[in-house]
Amino acid sequence: QKEVEQDPGPLSVPEGAIVSLNCTYSNSAFQYFMWYRQYSRKGPELLMYTYSSGNKEDGRFTAQVDKSSKYISLFIRDSQPSDSATYLCAMATRSNYQLIWGAGTKLIIKP
Amino acid sequence: NAGVTQTPKFQVLKTGQSMTLQCAQDMNHNSMYWYRQDPGMGLRLIYYSASEGTTDKGEVPNGYNVSRLNKREFSLRLESAAPSQTSVYFCASKSASTWTQYFGPGTRLLVL
């Protein structure tokens, strides 16, 4: 079993819909949670960063961490065709330099 | 400020050939990483360098070597390329005060 599980999709939704992307994990020592966005043929770029539990909001994006369920989510409101990309979750413990990555979910927003 | 740069952008090799992928960052970051990305498998860490002068194996180091040439540059070498090394390779860097990794544009490698 992988440490971080993420549905690869693709997830296809109409423009304007609310999108929910999720990752589950098994290591209770993870404290740093990140969402990266990767456009086709580009490198990943950081979208959201959360420490420990709770919610964090940035414009149309909300990151949520539920440590009791070992589950993190990224919500996108009023989705746009420009949001079409692969979204990767990544996690780290306090003591390790390495990020542990999900496989990425391909998101398609249809105009 | 170019961030993380990688060369070449695309390369075709024959089985058994060698090559070096170059990576440089201009953000004065201490840590640098090499990943490979294959369909459905996300990013897998090949090697990393926590600071200048140190390198460590990641999840999939077999068939690769690295050199941290100085604080800016971290190269990845394939001594004898195999078709299983066909992939997209990403270099990333990180400062000591954050967990955020910054990625280069990637090198697409095809081994025939």
Coordinates of N, CA and C in Angstrom, one line a residue, chain A residues 3 33 85 97:
Chain A
E3 N 2.0 5.1 0.7 CA 1.8 6.0 1.8 C 0.7 7.1 1.5
F33 N 1.3 19.7 4.5 CA 0.5 19.2 3.4 C 0.4 20.2 2.3
A85 N -5.7 20.9 -15.4 CA -4.3 20.5 -15.1 C -4.3 19.2 -14.3
Y97 N 13.5 15.7 4.9 CA 13.6 16.6 3.8 C 12.7 16.2 2.6

